[in-house]
Coordinates of C-alpha atoms in Angstrom, one line a residue:
M1 CA 3.0 14.7 -31.0
R2 CA 2.6 17.7 -28.7
Y3 CA -0.4 18.3 -26.6
Q4 CA -1.4 20.8 -23.9
P5 CA 0.1 19.8 -20.6
V6 CA -2.0 17.8 -18.2
S7 CA -4.4 19.7 -16.0
S8 CA -5.3 18.9 -12.4
F9 CA -8.6 18.3 -10.6
G10 CA -10.0 21.4 -8.9
E11 CA -8.1 23.9 -11.0
T12 CA -9.8 27.3 -10.9
N13 CA -7.4 29.9 -12.2
L14 CA -8.2 29.5 -15.9
L15 CA -8.6 32.6 -18.0
P16 CA -12.1 33.2 -19.3
T17 CA -11.1 32.9 -22.9
R18 CA -9.3 29.6 -22.3
S19 CA -12.2 28.3 -20.3
F20 CA -14.6 29.1 -23.2
M21 CA -12.3 27.4 -25.7
I22 CA -12.1 24.3 -23.6
L23 CA -15.9 24.2 -23.2
I24 CA -16.4 24.4 -27.0
L25 CA -13.7 21.8 -27.7
S26 CA -15.2 19.6 -25.0
F27 CA -18.6 19.8 -26.7
I28 CA -17.1 18.9 -30.1
I29 CA -15.0 16.1 -28.7
T30 CA -17.9 14.6 -26.6
T31 CA -20.2 14.8 -29.6
N32 CA -17.7 13.1 -31.9
F33 CA -17.0 10.4 -29.2
N34 CA -20.7 9.7 -28.8
H35 CA -21.0 9.3 -32.6
G36 CA -18.1 6.8 -32.6
V37 CA -15.7 9.1 -34.5
L38 CA -13.1 9.8 -31.9
G39 CA -12.1 7.7 -28.9
N40 CA -14.2 4.7 -29.9
P41 CA -13.1 1.9 -27.6
Y42 CA -14.0 -0.7 -30.2
S43 CA -11.0 0.5 -32.3
L44 CA -9.0 -1.5 -29.7
K45 CA -10.3 -4.7 -31.4
A46 CA -8.0 -4.2 -34.4
L47 CA -4.8 -4.0 -32.3
P48 CA -2.3 -6.9 -32.9
L49 CA -2.1 -8.6 -29.5
N50 CA -0.9 -11.8 -27.9
G51 CA -3.7 -11.5 -25.3
H52 CA -7.2 -10.2 -25.8
F53 CA -9.7 -7.5 -24.9
S54 CA -13.0 -8.2 -23.1
F55 CA -15.8 -5.8 -23.7
D56 CA -18.6 -7.7 -22.0
E57 CA -17.1 -9.3 -18.9
I58 CA -16.0 -6.1 -17.3
H59 CA -17.8 -5.9 -14.0
Q60 CA -15.1 -7.4 -11.9
A61 CA -12.7 -4.6 -13.0
A62 CA -15.2 -2.1 -11.5
R63 CA -14.8 -3.6 -8.0
D64 CA -12.0 -3.6 -5.4
F65 CA -11.2 -4.5 -1.8
G66 CA -12.6 -1.2 -0.6
N67 CA -16.0 -2.1 -1.9
R68 CA -17.2 1.5 -2.0
Y69 CA -16.7 2.6 -5.6
Q70 CA -17.7 0.9 -8.8
F71 CA -16.8 2.6 -12.2
L72 CA -17.3 0.4 -15.2
P73 CA -14.6 0.5 -17.9
S74 CA -15.3 0.2 -21.6
A75 CA -12.8 -2.7 -21.9
V76 CA -10.5 -5.0 -20.0
L77 CA -7.2 -6.0 -21.5
H78 CA -5.8 -9.5 -20.6
P79 CA -2.2 -9.1 -21.7
K80 CA 0.1 -11.9 -22.5
S81 CA 3.2 -9.8 -23.1
V82 CA 4.7 -6.4 -22.4
S83 CA 4.1 -5.4 -26.0
D84 CA 0.3 -5.9 -25.5
I85 CA 0.4 -3.3 -22.8
A86 CA 2.6 -0.9 -24.8
T87 CA 0.6 -1.3 -28.0
T88 CA -2.7 -0.5 -26.1
I89 CA -1.3 2.6 -24.4
K90 CA 0.4 3.8 -27.5
H91 CA -2.8 3.4 -29.5
I92 CA -4.7 5.6 -26.9
W93 CA -1.8 8.0 -26.8
Q94 CA -1.9 8.4 -30.6
M95 CA -5.7 9.0 -30.5
G96 CA -4.7 12.3 -28.8
P97 CA -6.7 14.5 -26.6
G98 CA -9.8 13.8 -28.6
S99 CA -10.3 10.5 -26.9
E100 CA -11.8 10.0 -23.5
L101 CA -10.0 6.7 -23.0
T102 CA -7.8 6.3 -20.0
V103 CA -5.9 3.3 -18.6
A104 CA -5.7 1.8 -15.2
A105 CA -3.5 -1.1 -14.1
R106 CA -5.3 -3.6 -11.9
G107 CA -3.4 -6.2 -9.9
H108 CA -5.1 -8.3 -7.2
G109 CA -7.9 -5.6 -6.8
H110 CA -6.8 -4.5 -3.4
S111 CA -7.3 -0.8 -3.9
L112 CA -9.5 0.9 -1.4
Q113 CA -11.3 3.8 -3.3
G114 CA -11.4 3.0 -6.9
Q115 CA -7.7 3.9 -7.6
A116 CA -7.3 1.0 -10.1
Q117 CA -10.5 1.7 -11.9
A118 CA -11.0 3.5 -15.2
H119 CA -14.5 4.9 -15.9
R120 CA -15.3 4.2 -19.5
G121 CA -11.6 3.5 -20.1
V122 CA -9.4 0.5 -20.2
V123 CA -8.4 -1.7 -17.2
I124 CA -5.3 -3.8 -17.7
N125 CA -5.5 -7.0 -15.8
L126 CA -1.9 -7.5 -14.7
E127 CA -2.6 -10.9 -13.1
S128 CA -3.1 -12.4 -16.6
F129 CA 0.3 -11.1 -17.6
R130 CA 3.0 -13.6 -17.3
G131 CA 5.5 -12.0 -19.6
L132 CA 8.5 -13.0 -17.5
E133 CA 9.0 -16.2 -15.5
M134 CA 10.6 -15.5 -12.1
Q135 CA 14.3 -15.8 -12.3
V136 CA 16.3 -16.0 -9.1
H137 CA 20.0 -15.0 -9.2
T138 CA 22.2 -16.2 -6.4
G139 CA 25.6 -14.9 -5.4
K140 CA 27.0 -12.1 -3.3
H141 CA 24.1 -9.8 -4.1
P142 CA 21.1 -12.1 -4.8
Y143 CA 17.9 -10.8 -6.5
V144 CA 14.9 -12.1 -8.3
D145 CA 13.4 -10.8 -11.6
V146 CA 9.6 -10.9 -11.5
S147 CA 6.5 -9.7 -13.4
G148 CA 4.7 -6.7 -12.1
G149 CA 1.6 -8.8 -12.0
E150 CA 3.1 -11.5 -9.8
L151 CA 1.9 -12.0 -6.3
W152 CA 4.3 -11.6 -3.4
I153 CA 3.3 -14.9 -2.0
N154 CA 4.5 -16.6 -5.2
V155 CA 7.8 -14.6 -5.1
L156 CA 8.3 -15.9 -1.5
H157 CA 7.8 -19.5 -2.5
E158 CA 10.0 -19.3 -5.6
S159 CA 12.9 -17.6 -3.8
L160 CA 12.7 -20.0 -0.9
K161 CA 13.7 -22.8 -3.3
Y162 CA 17.1 -21.2 -3.3
G163 CA 17.2 -20.5 0.4
L164 CA 16.5 -16.8 -0.2
A165 CA 13.7 -14.3 0.3
P166 CA 12.9 -10.6 -0.2
K167 CA 13.9 -8.4 2.7
S168 CA 10.8 -6.2 3.1
W169 CA 7.2 -7.2 3.1
T170 CA 3.6 -6.1 3.5
D171 CA 1.5 -7.8 6.1
Y172 CA -0.7 -9.4 3.4
L173 CA 1.2 -11.2 0.7
H174 CA -1.6 -11.8 -1.8
L175 CA -0.8 -8.5 -3.6
T176 CA 1.0 -7.8 -6.8
V177 CA 4.5 -6.6 -7.0
G178 CA 3.6 -3.7 -9.2
G179 CA 0.8 -2.7 -6.9
T180 CA 2.8 -2.4 -3.7
L181 CA 5.8 -0.8 -5.5
S182 CA 3.4 1.9 -6.8
N183 CA 2.6 2.8 -3.2
A184 CA 5.6 1.8 -0.9
G185 CA 5.0 -1.6 0.7
I186 CA 5.3 -1.3 4.5
S187 CA 5.3 -3.9 7.2
G188 CA 7.2 -4.6 10.5
Q189 CA 10.5 -5.0 8.7
A190 CA 10.5 -1.4 7.3
F191 CA 12.4 0.0 10.3
L192 CA 15.3 -2.3 9.4
H193 CA 15.2 -2.6 5.6
G194 CA 13.0 0.3 4.6
P195 CA 9.8 -0.3 2.6
Q196 CA 9.7 -2.5 -0.5
I197 CA 10.5 0.4 -2.8
S198 CA 13.8 0.7 -1.0
N199 CA 14.7 -2.8 -2.0
V200 CA 14.3 -2.6 -5.8
H201 CA 17.3 -2.6 -8.2
Q202 CA 15.6 -2.1 -11.5
L203 CA 12.2 -1.7 -13.2
E204 CA 10.7 -2.2 -16.6
V205 CA 8.0 0.4 -17.1
V206 CA 5.4 1.2 -19.8
T207 CA 4.9 5.0 -19.8
G208 CA 1.8 7.0 -20.7
K209 CA 3.2 7.3 -24.3
G210 CA 3.4 3.5 -24.7
E211 CA 7.1 3.4 -24.4
V212 CA 8.8 0.4 -22.8
V213 CA 11.6 1.8 -20.6
N214 CA 14.2 0.0 -18.4
C215 CA 15.1 2.2 -15.5
S216 CA 17.3 2.1 -12.3
E217 CA 19.3 4.5 -10.2
R218 CA 21.8 4.7 -13.0
Q219 CA 19.5 4.5 -16.1
N220 CA 16.5 6.7 -16.6
A221 CA 16.7 7.5 -12.9
D222 CA 14.0 10.1 -12.9
L223 CA 11.4 7.6 -14.1
F224 CA 12.7 5.0 -11.7
H225 CA 12.3 7.2 -8.7
G226 CA 9.1 8.7 -9.9
V227 CA 7.4 5.3 -10.5
L228 CA 8.3 4.0 -7.0
G229 CA 5.5 5.2 -4.8
G230 CA 4.2 7.2 -7.8
L231 CA 0.6 5.9 -7.5
G232 CA 0.7 4.6 -11.1
Q233 CA 0.9 8.2 -12.5
F234 CA 4.1 7.8 -14.6
G235 CA 4.0 4.2 -15.9
I236 CA 2.9 0.7 -15.4
I237 CA 5.4 -1.6 -13.8
T238 CA 5.8 -4.7 -15.9
R239 CA 9.0 -6.1 -14.4
A240 CA 10.9 -5.6 -11.2
R241 CA 14.3 -6.7 -9.9
I242 CA 13.9 -7.3 -6.1
S243 CA 16.8 -7.6 -3.6
L244 CA 17.0 -10.9 -1.7
E245 CA 18.7 -12.1 1.5
P246 CA 19.3 -15.6 3.1
A247 CA 15.9 -16.8 4.4
P248 CA 15.5 -18.3 7.9
K249 CA 13.5 -21.5 8.4
M250 CA 11.8 -20.5 11.6
V251 CA 10.4 -17.5 13.5
K252 CA 10.0 -16.8 17.2
W253 CA 6.7 -14.9 17.3
I254 CA 6.1 -12.8 20.5
R255 CA 3.3 -10.6 21.8
V256 CA 3.2 -8.5 25.0
L257 CA 0.7 -5.9 26.3
Y258 CA 1.1 -2.3 27.7
S259 CA -1.5 -0.2 29.4
D260 CA 0.6 3.0 29.2
F261 CA 1.1 4.4 25.7
Y262 CA 4.3 6.3 26.7
A263 CA 6.0 3.1 27.8
F264 CA 4.7 1.3 24.7
A265 CA 6.1 4.0 22.3
R266 CA 9.4 4.3 24.2
D267 CA 10.0 0.6 24.0
Q268 CA 9.2 0.5 20.3
E269 CA 11.5 3.4 19.5
H270 CA 14.3 1.7 21.6
L271 CA 13.9 -1.5 19.7
I272 CA 14.0 0.0 16.2
S273 CA 17.2 1.9 17.2
A274 CA 19.0 -1.0 18.8
E275 CA 21.9 -2.8 17.0
N276 CA 21.0 -6.4 17.8
T277 CA 17.2 -6.4 17.7
F278 CA 14.2 -8.2 16.3
E279 CA 13.6 -8.5 12.6
Y280 CA 10.0 -7.5 12.8
I281 CA 8.4 -4.9 15.1
E282 CA 4.7 -3.8 15.0
G283 CA 2.1 -2.6 17.4
F284 CA -1.7 -2.7 17.8
V285 CA -4.2 -0.7 19.7
I286 CA -6.9 -2.7 21.5
I287 CA -9.8 -0.9 23.1
N288 CA -12.5 -2.6 25.3
R289 CA -11.8 -6.2 24.0
T290 CA -13.3 -9.1 26.1
G291 CA -11.2 -12.2 26.7
L292 CA -8.2 -10.9 24.7
L293 CA -5.5 -13.3 26.1
N294 CA -7.8 -16.3 25.9
N295 CA -8.1 -15.6 22.2
W296 CA -4.3 -15.6 21.8
R297 CA -4.0 -19.1 23.2
S298 CA -5.1 -20.6 19.9
S299 CA -1.8 -19.5 18.4
F300 CA 0.5 -18.5 21.3
N301 CA 1.7 -20.0 24.6
P302 CA 1.6 -17.8 27.7
Q303 CA 4.9 -17.5 29.7
D304 CA 2.9 -17.7 32.9
P305 CA -0.5 -19.4 32.3
V306 CA -1.8 -18.7 35.8
Q307 CA -1.2 -15.0 35.7
A308 CA -2.4 -14.8 32.1
S309 CA -5.7 -16.4 33.1
G310 CA -6.3 -13.7 35.6
F311 CA -5.7 -10.8 33.2
E312 CA -8.8 -8.6 32.4
S313 CA -8.9 -6.7 29.2
D314 CA -12.6 -5.6 29.4
G315 CA -13.1 -1.8 29.3
R316 CA -9.4 -1.1 28.9
T317 CA -7.2 0.6 26.3
L318 CA -4.2 -1.6 25.7
F319 CA -1.3 -1.6 23.4
C320 CA 0.1 -4.8 21.9
L321 CA 3.8 -5.0 20.9
E322 CA 4.3 -7.8 18.3
L323 CA 7.8 -9.0 17.7
A324 CA 9.5 -11.6 15.6
K325 CA 13.0 -13.1 15.7
H326 CA 14.4 -15.3 12.9
F327 CA 16.2 -18.5 13.6
N328 CA 17.3 -21.9 12.3
P329 CA 16.9 -25.1 14.3
D330 CA 20.6 -25.3 15.0
N331 CA 20.8 -22.0 16.8
T332 CA 17.7 -22.1 18.9
D333 CA 19.5 -21.7 22.2
I334 CA 21.4 -18.6 21.1
I335 CA 18.3 -16.9 19.8
D336 CA 16.4 -17.7 23.0
K337 CA 19.1 -15.9 25.1
E338 CA 19.0 -12.9 22.7
I339 CA 15.3 -12.7 23.0
E340 CA 15.4 -12.9 26.8
K341 CA 18.0 -10.1 26.9
L342 CA 15.9 -7.9 24.6
L343 CA 12.7 -8.5 26.5
S344 CA 14.4 -7.7 29.8
Q345 CA 14.9 -4.1 28.6
L346 CA 11.1 -3.6 28.0
S347 CA 8.4 -2.4 30.4
Y348 CA 5.4 -4.5 29.3
I349 CA 2.8 -6.1 31.7
S350 CA 4.7 -9.2 32.8
S351 CA 1.6 -11.5 32.8
T352 CA 0.9 -10.9 29.1
L353 CA 4.0 -12.4 27.5
F354 CA 2.9 -14.9 24.9
Q355 CA 5.3 -16.7 22.4
S356 CA 5.1 -19.1 19.5
K357 CA 7.4 -20.9 17.2
V358 CA 6.3 -21.0 13.5
S359 CA 7.8 -21.5 10.1
Y360 CA 9.0 -18.4 8.2
V361 CA 6.3 -18.9 5.6
E362 CA 3.6 -19.4 8.2
F363 CA 4.6 -16.1 9.9
L364 CA 4.8 -14.1 6.7
D365 CA 1.4 -15.4 5.4
R366 CA -0.4 -15.0 8.7
V367 CA -3.0 -12.6 7.4
H368 CA -4.2 -15.1 4.8
V369 CA -5.4 -17.3 7.6
S370 CA -7.7 -14.6 8.7
E371 CA -8.8 -14.0 5.1
V372 CA -9.9 -17.6 4.8
K373 CA -11.9 -17.4 8.0
L374 CA -13.6 -14.2 7.0
R375 CA -14.4 -15.5 3.5
S376 CA -16.1 -18.5 5.0
K377 CA -18.3 -16.2 7.1
G378 CA -19.1 -13.9 4.1
L379 CA -17.2 -11.0 5.8
W380 CA -14.4 -10.5 3.4
D381 CA -16.2 -8.8 0.5
V382 CA -17.6 -6.0 2.6
P383 CA -16.7 -2.2 2.5
H384 CA -13.3 -1.5 3.9
P385 CA -13.1 2.2 4.8
W386 CA -9.4 2.1 5.8
L387 CA -7.4 5.1 6.9
N388 CA -3.6 4.9 6.9
L389 CA -1.6 7.8 8.4
L390 CA 2.1 8.6 8.9
V391 CA 2.4 10.5 12.1
P392 CA 5.7 12.3 13.2
R393 CA 7.3 11.1 16.4
S394 CA 7.0 14.5 18.0
T395 CA 3.2 14.5 17.8
I396 CA 2.4 10.8 18.2
H397 CA 1.5 11.3 21.9
D398 CA -0.9 14.1 21.2
F399 CA -2.4 12.0 18.4
A400 CA -2.8 8.9 20.6
E401 CA -4.3 10.8 23.5
E402 CA -7.1 12.3 21.4
V403 CA -7.8 9.4 19.0
F404 CA -7.5 6.5 21.4
G405 CA -8.8 8.4 24.4
N406 CA -11.7 10.3 22.9
I407 CA -12.6 9.6 19.3
L408 CA -12.5 5.8 19.4
T409 CA -14.6 3.8 21.9
D410 CA -13.6 0.3 20.8
T411 CA -11.7 -1.6 18.1
S412 CA -14.3 -4.1 17.2
N413 CA -14.4 -3.0 13.5
G414 CA -10.9 -4.1 12.7
P415 CA -7.3 -3.9 13.8
I416 CA -5.5 -0.7 14.4
L417 CA -1.7 -0.9 13.7
I418 CA 0.8 1.5 15.2
Y419 CA 4.5 1.3 14.9
P420 CA 7.6 3.5 14.2
V421 CA 10.0 3.4 11.3
N422 CA 13.3 5.1 10.5
K423 CA 13.1 7.7 7.7
S424 CA 16.8 7.0 7.0
K425 CA 15.8 3.7 5.4
W426 CA 13.6 5.5 2.8
D427 CA 14.9 7.0 -0.4
N428 CA 13.7 10.7 -0.6
R429 CA 14.1 10.7 -4.4
T430 CA 11.0 8.5 -4.8
S431 CA 7.4 9.9 -5.0
V432 CA 6.3 8.9 -1.5
I433 CA 5.5 11.8 0.8
L434 CA 6.6 11.4 4.4
P435 CA 6.5 13.5 7.6
D436 CA 9.5 15.7 8.0
E437 CA 11.1 13.9 11.0
D438 CA 13.7 11.1 11.4
I439 CA 11.2 8.7 13.0
F440 CA 7.5 8.6 12.2
Y441 CA 4.7 6.1 13.0
L442 CA 2.4 4.2 10.7
V443 CA -1.1 4.3 12.2
A444 CA -3.5 2.1 10.1
F445 CA -7.2 1.9 10.9
L446 CA -8.1 -1.3 9.1
S447 CA -11.9 -1.2 9.5
S448 CA -14.5 -3.5 8.0
A449 CA -18.1 -2.2 7.7
I450 CA -21.2 -4.4 7.9
P451 CA -23.4 -3.7 4.8
S452 CA -26.8 -2.1 5.6
S453 CA -25.9 -1.5 9.2
S454 CA -26.7 1.9 10.7
G455 CA -24.9 1.2 14.0
T456 CA -21.2 1.6 15.1
D457 CA -20.2 -1.2 12.7
G458 CA -21.8 0.6 9.7
L459 CA -20.0 2.4 6.9
E460 CA -21.3 5.9 7.8
H461 CA -20.2 5.6 11.4
I462 CA -16.7 4.5 10.4
L463 CA -16.4 7.2 7.8
T464 CA -17.5 9.8 10.3
Q465 CA -14.9 8.5 12.7
N466 CA -12.2 8.7 10.1
K467 CA -13.2 12.3 9.3
R468 CA -13.0 13.3 13.0
I469 CA -9.4 11.9 13.1
L470 CA -8.4 13.7 9.9
D471 CA -10.0 17.0 11.1
F472 CA -8.2 16.7 14.4
C473 CA -4.9 16.2 12.7
E474 CA -5.4 19.2 10.5
A475 CA -6.8 21.5 13.2
T476 CA -3.8 20.8 15.5
N477 CA -1.1 20.8 12.7
L478 CA 0.3 17.4 13.7
G479 CA 2.3 17.2 10.5
V480 CA 0.5 14.0 9.5
K481 CA 0.7 12.6 5.9
Q482 CA -1.7 10.0 4.4
Y483 CA -0.3 6.7 3.2
L484 CA -2.3 5.2 0.3
P485 CA -3.6 8.8 0.0
H486 CA -7.0 9.7 -1.4
Y487 CA -8.1 13.3 -2.1
R488 CA -10.7 14.9 -4.3
T489 CA -9.4 18.3 -5.1
Q490 CA -6.1 19.8 -6.5
K491 CA -5.9 21.9 -3.3
E492 CA -5.8 18.8 -1.2
W493 CA -3.2 17.0 -3.5
R494 CA -1.0 20.1 -3.5
A495 CA -1.2 20.2 0.3
H496 CA -0.3 16.5 0.5
F497 CA 2.8 16.9 -1.8
G498 CA 3.8 20.3 -0.5
L499 CA 7.1 21.4 -2.0
R500 CA 7.3 18.1 -3.9
W501 CA 4.2 19.0 -6.0
E502 CA 6.1 20.7 -8.8
L503 CA 8.4 17.8 -9.3
F504 CA 5.5 15.4 -9.3
A505 CA 3.7 17.5 -11.9
Q506 CA 6.9 17.8 -14.0
R507 CA 7.3 14.0 -14.1
K508 CA 3.6 13.6 -15.1
S509 CA 4.2 16.0 -18.0
A510 CA 7.3 14.1 -19.1
F511 CA 6.0 10.5 -18.8
D512 CA 2.2 10.8 -19.2
P513 CA 1.5 14.2 -20.7
L514 CA -2.1 13.3 -21.7
A515 CA -2.9 12.0 -18.2
I516 CA -3.9 8.6 -19.6
L517 CA -2.7 6.6 -16.6
A518 CA -4.4 5.9 -13.3
P519 CA -7.4 8.2 -13.5
G520 CA -8.9 6.6 -10.3
Q521 CA -6.3 8.4 -8.2
R522 CA -8.0 11.7 -9.1
I523 CA -4.7 13.6 -9.2
F524 CA -4.8 14.7 -12.9
Q525 CA -7.5 14.7 -15.5
K526 CA -7.0 13.8 -19.1
A527 CA -5.6 16.8 -21.1
I528 CA -7.6 18.6 -23.8
S529 CA -5.9 20.3 -26.7
V530 CA -6.5 24.0 -27.1
S531 CA -4.3 24.6 -30.0

């Protein structure tokens, strides 16, 4: 089948004749759809599946972690095999451009702005898909084969049975493998191992034509690199082969504070470039927080309790450096000396050194502890107007001076992460768009809004703050790129991708020519035949 190539949101350069034809065809198609002739979602009922469709219990598929957008699908697929996913997509593909049906893959529902939703389309619930049991392969180059719908926390527990673990993580582990690989997957290990998409050997993908394709660097490489960080535009990840390494048993977890951003950034950049360094390096911005160090005492021990008790955080802008060093019980003394040497090279406030020894699992799953507390208070299922930015090293000081000095007055709405990563650890053949410098910073504003509030903790206030930050970055040409990007027009998406836009569009035409997949990203709209 051949159809007109996909079109993009915001396209304005259509010829008058073509525009007229599309309007006429759109009227015919919409009329037929409404009369149940073309694109009828109930035709899905006849498909031979191992799983099943739900046409009534669909409201959960219209919600996500962002809690800001709700678009109801026509159906939710609960697949039990890869063929269920392929059969569904192929059926919609064969309907052609006369059908309005689109498809979105939903993992753990952690999208922020409706990216995993499909208005009047089909949402595929990947968490019900257990088409492949996890298989850990030991040896010189260990790896694990996992389903795209598997949670990273489960991957951790299964690989630990063999004394192994993935190299790169996200801060929150209750996310699906396919979900994070469709974005990048970043945490404090990224400076050392790269993001999660840099630690994948092979993928199984269902394309927008319903084809099941195995891909890697050596096989179907264009699809492989396109899908990694591809925002779900080229295929649904149904299986992934993840690189593993020997896992430690324990972690030395350290926090220190800085009052000077220059010293904070200098020390972070020193640590990510050092040969023998920590395995995890992140940073936080803390503005006008009362009793900060006292709050740390529930999980950490101060190096100097007396000095720590006298430290005042009220009314101050502080920068927290968070570090982790892996160890096993039999080499504790060696690791302690390495840590002491590394810390001696840093310029933090001496009275703010806090340390803790925890298990490897406890450290990696640390955010889940906060989730449990927030759920118990009814503060988890609230709007999350997050903003994630990648800021070049050369402009991070200008960014920090304006954002942390003028735009933000406190950090009570949620944590603000800030830490550098090495671009050399990223594969430039993937679809992720990065700043054009060797070192750049992830700056993540992880805000939670209180429903119905009109104050500084309300959604509108936080969104206004986010817009001020974005406007400043654009006005001053800081070279910032969004991570987990969200745009509304083609002009914005083209600006985001820059010179990479043509390649991205070519891959879309090759692997999802009708723009069936991931409509919630708002990059492409479903194609309409004009022939």
